[in-house]
Coordinates of C-alpha atoms in Angstrom, one line a residue:
M57 CA 68.6 -0.4 -21.0
T58 CA 67.5 -1.3 -24.5
E59 CA 64.3 0.2 -25.9
Y60 CA 62.6 -0.5 -29.2
G61 CA 63.0 2.3 -31.8
R62 CA 65.8 4.1 -30.0
G63 CA 68.6 5.2 -32.4
Q64 CA 72.3 6.2 -31.9
G65 CA 71.5 9.7 -31.0
S66 CA 68.8 12.3 -30.4
E67 CA 66.4 13.1 -33.2
P68 CA 65.0 16.6 -33.9
W69 CA 61.3 17.0 -33.5
D70 CA 58.7 18.6 -35.9
P71 CA 58.3 22.3 -35.2
D72 CA 54.5 21.8 -35.2
D73 CA 54.8 19.4 -32.3
P74 CA 54.0 21.3 -29.0
L75 CA 56.9 19.5 -27.5
Y76 CA 59.3 20.9 -30.1
G77 CA 62.7 21.6 -28.6
D78 CA 62.7 18.7 -26.1
G79 CA 65.2 16.0 -26.1
G80 CA 63.6 13.0 -27.7
W81 CA 63.9 9.9 -29.8
G82 CA 61.8 9.4 -32.9
G83 CA 61.8 5.6 -33.0
Q84 CA 64.1 5.7 -36.0
Q85 CA 67.6 7.0 -36.7
A86 CA 67.9 10.4 -38.3
Q87 CA 70.1 9.5 -41.2
Q88 CA 71.1 11.0 -44.4
G89 CA 68.3 10.7 -46.9
Q90 CA 65.4 10.0 -44.6
P91 CA 62.2 12.1 -44.7
S92 CA 60.5 14.0 -41.9
P93 CA 58.4 11.6 -39.9
Y94 CA 55.3 13.8 -40.6
G95 CA 55.7 13.4 -44.4
G96 CA 55.8 16.1 -47.0
Q97 CA 58.9 18.3 -47.8
P98 CA 62.1 18.0 -45.8
Q99 CA 61.9 19.8 -42.5
Q100 CA 64.4 22.5 -41.7
Y101 CA 65.4 22.4 -38.1
P102 CA 66.5 25.6 -36.5
Q103 CA 70.1 26.0 -35.8
Q104 CA 69.8 27.7 -32.4
P105 CA 70.5 26.6 -28.9
Q106 CA 67.7 24.8 -27.2
Q107 CA 67.0 24.0 -23.5
Y108 CA 66.4 20.3 -22.7
G109 CA 65.7 18.3 -19.7
D110 CA 68.5 15.9 -18.8
W111 CA 66.7 12.6 -18.7
G112 CA 69.9 10.6 -19.0
T113 CA 71.3 11.7 -15.6
G114 CA 68.6 10.1 -13.5
E115 CA 67.4 13.4 -12.2
Q116 CA 63.9 14.8 -13.1
H117 CA 63.8 18.5 -13.5
G118 CA 60.4 20.1 -13.9
Y119 CA 58.5 16.8 -13.8
G120 CA 58.2 16.5 -17.6
Q121 CA 57.8 20.2 -18.4
R122 CA 59.8 22.1 -21.0
P123 CA 62.7 24.0 -19.5
D124 CA 61.2 27.3 -20.9
Q125 CA 58.1 26.8 -18.7
Q126 CA 57.8 27.3 -15.0
G127 CA 58.3 24.1 -13.3
Y128 CA 59.3 22.5 -10.0
G129 CA 63.0 22.6 -10.9
Q130 CA 65.3 25.4 -12.1
Q131 CA 65.8 26.1 -15.8
Q132 CA 69.1 24.7 -17.2
Q133 CA 70.8 24.9 -20.5
Y134 CA 72.7 22.1 -22.2
P135 CA 75.0 23.4 -24.9
Q136 CA 76.4 20.0 -25.7
Y137 CA 73.0 19.0 -27.1
D138 CA 72.8 22.2 -29.1
Q139 CA 76.0 21.4 -30.7
Q140 CA 75.0 17.9 -31.5
Y141 CA 71.8 18.9 -33.3
A142 CA 73.4 21.8 -35.1
S143 CA 76.0 19.5 -36.5
Q144 CA 73.6 16.9 -37.9
Q145 CA 73.4 16.7 -41.6
Q146 CA 70.0 17.4 -43.2
P147 CA 68.5 14.4 -45.1
Q148 CA 68.1 14.4 -48.9
Y149 CA 64.7 13.8 -50.6
D150 CA 63.6 13.2 -54.1
Q151 CA 60.9 15.2 -55.9
N152 CA 58.1 13.4 -54.2
G153 CA 59.4 14.0 -50.7
W154 CA 60.7 10.5 -50.1
P155 CA 64.3 9.6 -49.1
A156 CA 66.6 9.3 -51.9
G157 CA 67.0 5.6 -53.0
A158 CA 63.9 4.4 -51.3
H159 CA 61.3 2.3 -53.1
H160 CA 58.2 3.7 -54.8
P161 CA 56.2 5.9 -52.3
Q162 CA 52.8 4.7 -53.7
D163 CA 53.3 1.3 -51.9
P164 CA 54.4 2.1 -48.4
Y165 CA 54.0 -1.5 -47.4
S166 CA 56.2 -3.0 -50.0
A167 CA 59.6 -4.1 -48.7
D168 CA 63.0 -3.9 -50.2
P169 CA 63.7 -7.2 -51.9
A170 CA 67.1 -7.2 -50.3
N171 CA 65.7 -6.6 -46.9
P172 CA 62.1 -7.9 -46.9
Y173 CA 61.5 -7.2 -43.1
G174 CA 63.0 -3.8 -43.1
Q175 CA 65.6 -4.7 -40.4
Q176 CA 68.7 -2.6 -39.8
P177 CA 71.8 -3.6 -38.1
G178 CA 71.9 -3.3 -34.4
T179 CA 68.4 -4.6 -33.7
Y180 CA 67.3 -7.9 -32.3
G181 CA 67.6 -10.5 -34.9
G182 CA 70.5 -8.9 -36.6
D183 CA 68.8 -5.9 -38.1
R184 CA 67.0 -3.0 -36.6
S185 CA 63.3 -2.6 -37.6
D186 CA 61.9 0.8 -38.5
H187 CA 58.6 0.9 -36.7
Y188 CA 57.8 4.4 -37.9
G189 CA 58.6 4.1 -41.6
T190 CA 55.0 4.6 -42.7
P191 CA 52.8 7.6 -42.5
D192 CA 50.3 5.7 -40.2
A193 CA 53.0 5.2 -37.6
Y194 CA 53.1 8.8 -36.3
P195 CA 53.2 10.7 -34.1
P196 CA 56.2 8.9 -32.5
P197 CA 56.1 8.0 -28.8
E198 CA 57.1 10.6 -26.2
P199 CA 60.6 10.3 -24.8
P200 CA 61.0 8.7 -21.4
N201 CA 61.3 12.0 -19.6
R202 CA 58.0 13.1 -21.2
R203 CA 56.0 9.9 -20.6
R204 CA 53.3 10.1 -18.0
P205 CA 51.4 7.3 -16.3
E206 CA 48.1 6.3 -17.9
P207 CA 45.1 7.8 -16.1
E208 CA 43.0 5.3 -14.2
S209 CA 39.5 4.7 -15.6
G210 CA 36.7 6.9 -14.3
T211 CA 38.9 9.8 -12.9
D212 CA 41.8 12.0 -13.9
W213 CA 42.8 12.9 -10.4
D214 CA 45.0 10.9 -8.1
P215 CA 45.7 12.1 -4.6
G216 CA 49.0 10.4 -4.7
P217 CA 50.5 7.8 -2.4
D218 CA 51.0 10.1 0.5
Q219 CA 47.8 12.2 0.2
G220 CA 44.5 10.5 0.6
E221 CA 40.9 11.8 0.5
H222 CA 41.5 13.4 3.9
A223 CA 42.8 16.4 2.0
F224 CA 39.2 17.3 1.4
F225 CA 38.9 18.2 5.1
A226 CA 42.5 19.5 5.6
G227 CA 42.4 22.8 3.8
D228 CA 44.4 25.7 5.1
G229 CA 41.5 28.1 4.9
D230 CA 42.0 29.4 1.4
G231 CA 40.6 26.3 -0.2
D232 CA 43.6 25.5 -2.4
G233 CA 44.8 22.5 -0.3
D234 CA 48.6 23.5 -0.7
R235 CA 50.9 22.1 1.9
D236 CA 52.9 24.6 3.9
D237 CA 56.0 22.5 3.8
E238 CA 56.3 22.6 0.0
P239 CA 58.7 24.9 -1.7
A240 CA 57.3 28.2 -2.7
D241 CA 57.9 27.6 -6.4
R242 CA 56.0 24.3 -6.2
R243 CA 52.9 25.7 -4.4
G244 CA 50.3 27.3 -6.6
S245 CA 51.8 25.8 -9.8
G246 CA 48.4 24.2 -10.6
E247 CA 49.9 20.7 -10.9
R248 CA 50.5 17.8 -8.6
R249 CA 53.2 15.2 -8.7
G250 CA 53.0 13.1 -11.9
G251 CA 51.8 16.1 -13.9
K252 CA 48.2 15.8 -12.7
E253 CA 46.2 18.9 -11.7
R254 CA 45.4 19.3 -8.0
K255 CA 41.6 19.4 -7.4
R256 CA 40.7 22.4 -5.3
R257 CA 38.3 21.9 -2.5
S258 CA 36.3 24.8 -1.0
G259 CA 35.8 25.3 2.7
L260 CA 32.2 26.3 1.9
A261 CA 31.7 22.8 0.5
C262 CA 32.7 21.4 3.9
L263 CA 30.2 23.6 5.6
V264 CA 27.5 22.6 3.2
V265 CA 28.2 18.9 3.7
V266 CA 28.2 19.4 7.5
A267 CA 24.9 21.3 7.3
V268 CA 23.3 18.7 5.1
F269 CA 24.6 15.9 7.3
G270 CA 23.5 17.6 10.4
G271 CA 20.0 18.4 9.0
G272 CA 19.7 14.7 7.9
L273 CA 20.5 13.6 11.4
A274 CA 18.0 16.0 12.8
G275 CA 15.3 14.7 10.4
V276 CA 16.1 11.1 11.1
G277 CA 16.0 11.9 14.8
Y278 CA 12.5 13.5 14.5
F279 CA 11.0 10.9 12.4
G280 CA 12.6 8.2 14.5
Y281 CA 11.0 9.7 17.6
Q282 CA 7.6 9.8 15.8
F283 CA 8.0 6.2 14.7
Y284 CA 8.9 5.1 18.2
Q285 CA 5.9 7.0 19.6
D286 CA 3.6 5.5 17.0
R287 CA 4.9 2.0 17.5
F288 CA 5.9 1.8 21.1
G289 CA 4.8 5.1 22.9
S290 CA 1.8 5.2 25.1
P291 CA -1.2 6.9 23.4
E292 CA -2.7 10.0 24.9
D293 CA -5.2 9.2 27.7
Y294 CA -7.2 10.8 30.5
A295 CA -6.9 9.7 34.1
G296 CA -9.8 8.5 36.2
G297 CA -13.5 7.8 35.7
G298 CA -14.6 11.1 34.1
N299 CA -15.3 14.7 35.2
G300 CA -18.9 14.1 36.2
Q301 CA -20.5 15.5 33.0
Q302 CA -22.7 12.9 31.4
V303 CA -23.0 12.4 27.7
T304 CA -25.0 10.1 25.5
V305 CA -23.1 8.3 22.8
T306 CA -24.7 6.3 20.0
I307 CA -22.6 3.5 18.6
P308 CA -23.7 2.4 15.1
K309 CA -24.3 -1.2 14.3
G310 CA -21.3 -3.1 13.1
S311 CA -18.8 -0.7 14.7
G312 CA -15.4 -2.1 15.5
G313 CA -12.9 -0.9 18.1
Y314 CA -11.6 2.1 16.0
A315 CA -15.1 3.2 15.0
I316 CA -16.3 3.1 18.7
G317 CA -13.2 4.9 19.7
Q318 CA -13.8 7.6 17.2
E319 CA -17.4 8.1 18.5
L320 CA -16.1 8.3 22.0
K321 CA -13.4 10.8 21.2
K322 CA -15.8 12.9 19.1
N323 CA -18.1 13.2 22.2
G324 CA -15.2 14.0 24.5
V325 CA -15.3 10.7 26.4
V326 CA -11.7 9.5 25.7
K327 CA -8.7 11.5 24.7
S328 CA -7.5 9.3 21.8
V329 CA -8.8 6.4 19.7
D330 CA -5.6 4.4 20.1
A331 CA -6.0 4.6 23.9
F332 CA -9.5 3.1 23.7
V333 CA -8.5 0.4 21.2
A334 CA -5.6 -0.6 23.5
A335 CA -7.9 -0.7 26.5
Q336 CA -10.5 -2.7 24.7
A337 CA -7.9 -5.2 23.6
S338 CA -6.6 -5.6 27.1
N339 CA -10.0 -6.3 28.6
P340 CA -11.1 -10.0 28.3
Q341 CA -14.7 -8.9 27.5
G342 CA -13.7 -5.9 25.4
N343 CA -14.8 -7.4 22.1
T344 CA -18.4 -7.9 23.3
I345 CA -19.2 -4.2 23.2
Q346 CA -22.3 -3.9 21.0
D347 CA -24.0 -1.1 19.1
G348 CA -26.5 1.0 20.9
V349 CA -26.8 4.1 23.1
Y350 CA -24.5 4.5 26.1
T351 CA -24.6 7.0 28.9
L352 CA -21.0 7.8 29.8
Q353 CA -19.0 10.7 31.2
K354 CA -16.6 13.1 29.6
E355 CA -12.8 12.8 30.0
M356 CA -12.8 9.2 31.1
S357 CA -9.7 7.0 30.9
A358 CA -9.9 4.5 28.1
A359 CA -9.9 1.6 30.6
S360 CA -12.8 3.1 32.6
A361 CA -14.8 3.8 29.5
V362 CA -14.5 0.2 28.3
E363 CA -15.5 -1.1 31.8
L364 CA -18.5 1.1 31.9
M365 CA -19.6 0.2 28.4
L366 CA -19.6 -3.4 29.4
S367 CA -21.8 -2.7 32.4
P368 CA -25.6 -2.7 32.0
K369 CA -25.7 0.6 33.8
S370 CA -24.4 2.4 30.7
R371 CA -26.7 0.7 28.2
N372 CA -29.6 2.8 27.1
N373 CA -30.8 0.6 24.1
L374 CA -34.3 -0.3 23.1
I375 CA -34.4 -4.1 22.8
I376 CA -37.0 -5.5 20.3
A377 CA -37.6 -9.1 21.0
E378 CA -38.4 -11.7 18.3
G379 CA -42.1 -12.1 17.6
K380 CA -43.0 -8.7 19.1
R381 CA -46.0 -7.1 17.5
N382 CA -45.9 -3.5 16.1
A383 CA -48.6 -2.3 18.6
D384 CA -46.3 -3.2 21.5
I385 CA -43.2 -1.7 19.8
Y386 CA -44.9 1.6 19.3
K387 CA -45.6 1.9 23.0
L388 CA -41.9 1.1 23.8
I389 CA -40.7 3.8 21.5
D390 CA -43.1 6.4 23.0
A391 CA -41.9 5.6 26.5
R392 CA -38.2 5.8 25.5
L393 CA -38.6 9.1 23.7
G394 CA -40.8 10.6 26.4
V395 CA -43.6 11.5 24.0
T396 CA -47.3 11.3 24.4
P397 CA -48.6 7.7 24.2
G398 CA -49.9 6.9 20.7
T399 CA -47.5 9.4 19.0
T400 CA -45.4 6.7 17.3
A401 CA -48.4 4.6 16.2
K402 CA -49.9 7.7 14.6
V403 CA -46.7 8.4 12.6
A404 CA -46.6 4.8 11.5
K405 CA -50.2 4.9 10.3
E406 CA -49.9 8.3 8.5
D407 CA -46.4 8.2 7.1
W408 CA -45.6 4.5 6.6
E409 CA -44.9 5.1 2.8
K410 CA -42.0 7.5 3.8
L411 CA -40.2 5.1 6.1
G412 CA -38.3 3.0 3.6
L413 CA -40.3 -0.1 2.9
P414 CA -39.0 -2.2 -0.1
E415 CA -41.2 -1.9 -3.2
W416 CA -42.4 -5.4 -2.8
A417 CA -43.7 -4.6 0.7
Q418 CA -46.0 -1.8 -0.4
N419 CA -49.6 -1.4 -1.5
H420 CA -51.0 -4.7 -0.1
K421 CA -54.8 -4.7 0.4
D422 CA -56.6 -5.3 3.7
V423 CA -53.4 -5.1 5.7
N424 CA -53.9 -4.3 9.4
D425 CA -50.5 -2.5 9.7
P426 CA -48.2 -1.9 6.7
L427 CA -45.2 -1.9 8.9
E428 CA -46.0 -5.2 10.6
G429 CA -43.1 -7.6 10.1
F430 CA -40.6 -4.7 9.3
L431 CA -39.7 -3.5 12.8
F432 CA -36.9 -6.0 12.9
P433 CA -36.0 -7.5 16.3
S434 CA -32.7 -6.1 17.4
S435 CA -31.1 -3.6 19.8
Y436 CA -31.5 0.1 18.9
G437 CA -30.1 3.2 20.4
V438 CA -33.2 5.3 21.3
S439 CA -33.1 8.3 23.6
K440 CA -34.9 11.4 24.3
G441 CA -34.6 14.1 21.6
Q442 CA -35.0 11.7 18.8
K443 CA -38.0 11.6 16.5
P444 CA -40.3 8.6 16.2
E445 CA -40.0 8.6 12.4
D446 CA -36.2 8.3 12.7
V447 CA -36.5 5.4 15.0
L448 CA -39.0 3.6 12.7
K449 CA -36.7 4.2 9.7
R450 CA -33.8 2.5 11.4
M451 CA -35.9 -0.5 12.2
V452 CA -37.4 -0.8 8.7
A453 CA -33.9 -0.5 7.2
Q454 CA -32.7 -3.3 9.4
A455 CA -35.5 -5.6 8.3
A456 CA -35.0 -4.8 4.6
E457 CA -31.3 -5.5 5.0
V458 CA -31.8 -8.9 6.6
Y459 CA -34.5 -10.0 4.2
D460 CA -32.3 -9.0 1.3
K461 CA -29.4 -10.9 2.7
L462 CA -31.5 -14.1 3.2
G463 CA -32.9 -13.8 -0.3
V464 CA -36.7 -13.7 0.5
E465 CA -37.4 -12.0 -2.8
K466 CA -35.7 -14.7 -4.9
E467 CA -36.8 -17.7 -2.9
A468 CA -40.6 -17.0 -2.5
A469 CA -41.6 -18.4 -5.9
K470 CA -39.6 -21.6 -5.3
L471 CA -41.8 -22.3 -2.2
G472 CA -45.1 -21.8 -4.1
L473 CA -45.7 -18.3 -2.8
E474 CA -47.0 -15.4 -4.7
N475 CA -44.4 -12.8 -3.5
P476 CA -41.8 -12.1 -0.8
W477 CA -44.5 -10.4 1.3
Q478 CA -46.2 -13.8 1.8
L479 CA -42.8 -15.3 2.7
V480 CA -42.5 -12.8 5.5
T481 CA -46.0 -13.6 6.6
V482 CA -45.1 -17.3 6.8
A483 CA -42.1 -16.4 8.9
S484 CA -44.2 -14.4 11.2
L485 CA -46.5 -17.4 11.7
V486 CA -43.5 -19.7 12.3
Q487 CA -42.2 -17.2 14.9
A488 CA -45.6 -16.9 16.6
E489 CA -46.4 -20.7 16.8
G490 CA -43.0 -22.1 17.4
T491 CA -41.8 -22.6 20.9
S492 CA -38.1 -23.0 20.2
H493 CA -35.7 -22.6 17.3
S494 CA -35.7 -26.3 16.7
D495 CA -39.4 -26.0 15.8
F496 CA -39.1 -23.5 13.1
R497 CA -38.4 -25.8 10.1
K498 CA -41.0 -28.3 11.1
M499 CA -43.5 -25.5 11.7
A500 CA -42.8 -24.1 8.3
E501 CA -43.5 -27.5 6.7
V502 CA -46.8 -27.7 8.5
I503 CA -47.8 -24.3 7.0
Y504 CA -46.8 -25.3 3.5
N505 CA -48.5 -28.7 3.7
R506 CA -51.8 -27.1 4.9
L507 CA -51.7 -24.5 2.1
E508 CA -51.2 -27.2 -0.5
P509 CA -54.2 -27.2 -2.7
G510 CA -56.3 -30.4 -2.5
N511 CA -54.8 -31.7 0.8
T512 CA -57.4 -33.8 2.6
E513 CA -56.1 -33.1 6.1
T514 CA -57.0 -29.4 6.4
N515 CA -58.5 -28.6 3.0
G516 CA -56.4 -25.4 2.7
M517 CA -57.3 -24.1 6.2
L518 CA -54.4 -23.1 8.4
E519 CA -56.4 -22.8 11.7
F520 CA -53.7 -21.1 13.7
D521 CA -54.7 -19.6 17.1
S522 CA -52.1 -16.9 16.7
T523 CA -53.8 -15.2 13.8
Y524 CA -57.0 -14.9 15.8
N525 CA -55.1 -13.5 18.8
Y526 CA -53.3 -11.0 16.5
I527 CA -56.4 -9.4 15.2
K528 CA -57.9 -9.4 18.7
N529 CA -54.7 -7.9 20.0
Q530 CA -54.5 -10.6 22.7
S531 CA -52.5 -13.6 23.7
K532 CA -54.8 -16.3 25.0
I533 CA -54.4 -20.1 25.1
D534 CA -57.8 -21.3 26.1
L535 CA -59.9 -20.6 23.0
T536 CA -63.1 -22.4 22.1
L537 CA -63.8 -23.6 18.6
A538 CA -67.0 -21.7 18.7
E539 CA -65.4 -18.3 19.0
L540 CA -62.6 -19.2 16.6
R541 CA -64.9 -20.4 13.8
N542 CA -67.4 -17.6 14.1
Y543 CA -65.2 -14.5 13.9
D544 CA -65.3 -13.0 10.5
N545 CA -62.0 -11.4 9.8
L546 CA -59.4 -11.9 7.0
Y547 CA -56.7 -12.5 9.7
N548 CA -58.8 -15.3 11.3
T549 CA -57.4 -18.5 9.6
Y550 CA -60.2 -20.5 11.2
F551 CA -62.7 -18.5 9.1
Y552 CA -60.7 -18.0 5.8
K553 CA -58.5 -20.3 3.9
G554 CA -54.9 -19.6 3.1
L555 CA -52.6 -17.0 4.6
P556 CA -53.7 -13.8 6.4
P557 CA -53.3 -10.5 4.5
G558 CA -50.0 -9.8 6.1
P559 CA -47.5 -10.7 8.9
I560 CA -48.8 -11.0 12.4
S561 CA -45.5 -10.2 14.2
N562 CA -41.9 -9.3 13.5
P563 CA -40.0 -12.5 12.9
G564 CA -36.3 -13.0 13.8
E565 CA -33.6 -14.2 11.5
D566 CA -33.9 -17.8 12.6
A567 CA -37.7 -17.9 11.9
V568 CA -37.0 -16.5 8.4
K569 CA -34.4 -19.1 7.8
G570 CA -36.9 -21.8 8.9
A571 CA -39.5 -20.5 6.4
L572 CA -36.9 -20.6 3.7
D573 CA -35.8 -24.2 4.4
P574 CA -38.7 -26.3 5.7
T575 CA -38.4 -30.0 6.5
D576 CA -40.0 -32.6 4.3
D577 CA -41.2 -35.2 6.7
G578 CA -45.0 -34.9 6.1
W579 CA -45.9 -32.9 9.2
F580 CA -49.5 -31.5 9.3
Y581 CA -50.2 -31.0 13.0
F582 CA -48.5 -29.7 16.2
I583 CA -49.2 -29.1 19.8
S584 CA -47.3 -27.9 22.8
L585 CA -48.0 -29.8 26.0
D586 CA -45.7 -27.8 28.3
G587 CA -45.6 -24.5 26.5
K588 CA -41.8 -25.0 25.9
T589 CA -41.6 -27.7 23.2
S590 CA -43.8 -28.8 20.4
K591 CA -44.9 -32.3 19.2
F592 CA -45.5 -32.8 15.5
T593 CA -47.8 -35.4 13.9
K594 CA -48.8 -36.4 10.4
T595 CA -52.5 -37.4 10.8
N596 CA -55.5 -35.9 12.5
A597 CA -55.9 -39.1 14.6
E598 CA -52.4 -38.8 16.1
H599 CA -53.1 -35.2 16.8
A600 CA -56.4 -36.0 18.6
E601 CA -54.6 -38.2 21.0
L602 CA -52.2 -35.4 21.9
V603 CA -55.1 -33.0 22.4
K604 CA -56.7 -35.4 24.9
E605 CA -53.4 -35.6 26.8
F606 CA -53.2 -31.8 26.8
N607 CA -56.7 -31.4 28.1
K608 CA -56.1 -34.0 30.9
S609 CA -53.0 -32.1 32.1
R610 CA -55.0 -28.9 32.2
Q611 CA -57.7 -30.4 34.4
G612 CA -55.1 -31.7 36.8
G613 CA -55.7 -35.4 36.0

């Protein structure tokens, strides 16, 4: 074949070249008068026999190593090359180290005018080009028998065409990865085919990988099991309807399924919260479980606990109805706690300032009971062992929360009232006089219209029977005008103008809403003919006709 830069014969190499002594080609012909390719003074090449690899025979001995190094092949001597190099004439140089007859060395790029392209005979195009005629062109390329394949990017190790990555797991026990079928002089040489170093793999690395891989599988298995149990496994649960040991559980207001389950688990009723939540979700009525006190058994299955909590048999709550007076509520608390009658009323009278009333609900004069209107109607978990003051605190806190939510403190002035205390008082009157929720807004308008200064219908008098009954601690319907107008008490609205000193009952949320949003239809009067519904009128004459109708029905006519 023809290769660029190859001359008529072999060229000696620079002694500083680590490959000195190999057969090579310099890319230019070693001719008389040419300088050393490395510049400087002429090189003196040793006249002694050298050992060279025969790359012209088609055989590769040593895979590119010098014959004086240990290689894959046997060392050979080639005297014919020694004679050739020994017989070559040494080039002649001028005083500056350049070939005799060459152009000025200060301009290495200038060309001979007779040969501007530096071509020599025997090359393509008629002349042969000297590619290495300048100092920048060195070192010359390696000879073919020394050339190695370019390494692939990213790695300097190639397992070869017949040895893949499986060699990592195919060690023979000593970790060197040598093949038993290789010649002894090739094993352990530290090189692989192509002159690339064999990477050594340790058996210990295999064990580490196996251990890590095995540990990872174990971890994945464990967490996978836990994930399955959490997502799909059945939660822990008891069996049956309990062990016969009763326990009282108080469910706080606003508790959802998980909160209820936590209370039950804490008291030993169910085994797990998840079991209760699942049972509650599977029961069609499960979401109707309310706050309060429940009598259950320990170690119940979640399904049986849900079923019992939905039954009235388990409920132990104290229910405060809308419009109930404090005097009646105190008696209910005494009975539920099992304390001496009058105990709760005494606590309310003596310690009312310690029970959590809002600031705007304190220090009002001539009030019959400072807690009236603040024992909010609701369901409360009350059982033996509790203290009366704790029960009262819960009720007061509930009232304060509802009043704050509805905005009584902010809306009182808009309705012409002096303070939120008066607004609660109006709501208590609405609750006491109204016969249904549909009455509450109209009843509130009646109150505000009668309180309006200068009105000619009532002249500022409310004249509500409910206020007289409250101070008398009674609930009568048949009341004469004589007894109503002649009883001197600030709560008697037949005797005093305006609102009573304080609420006369505990209004529910709907009554409070009615007091906050009255109608505007001009109602001044009302009467209930059947005790279930009310009729409203705007004038006293209309009201008088309804009174006649009512009296006639009472007399059986």
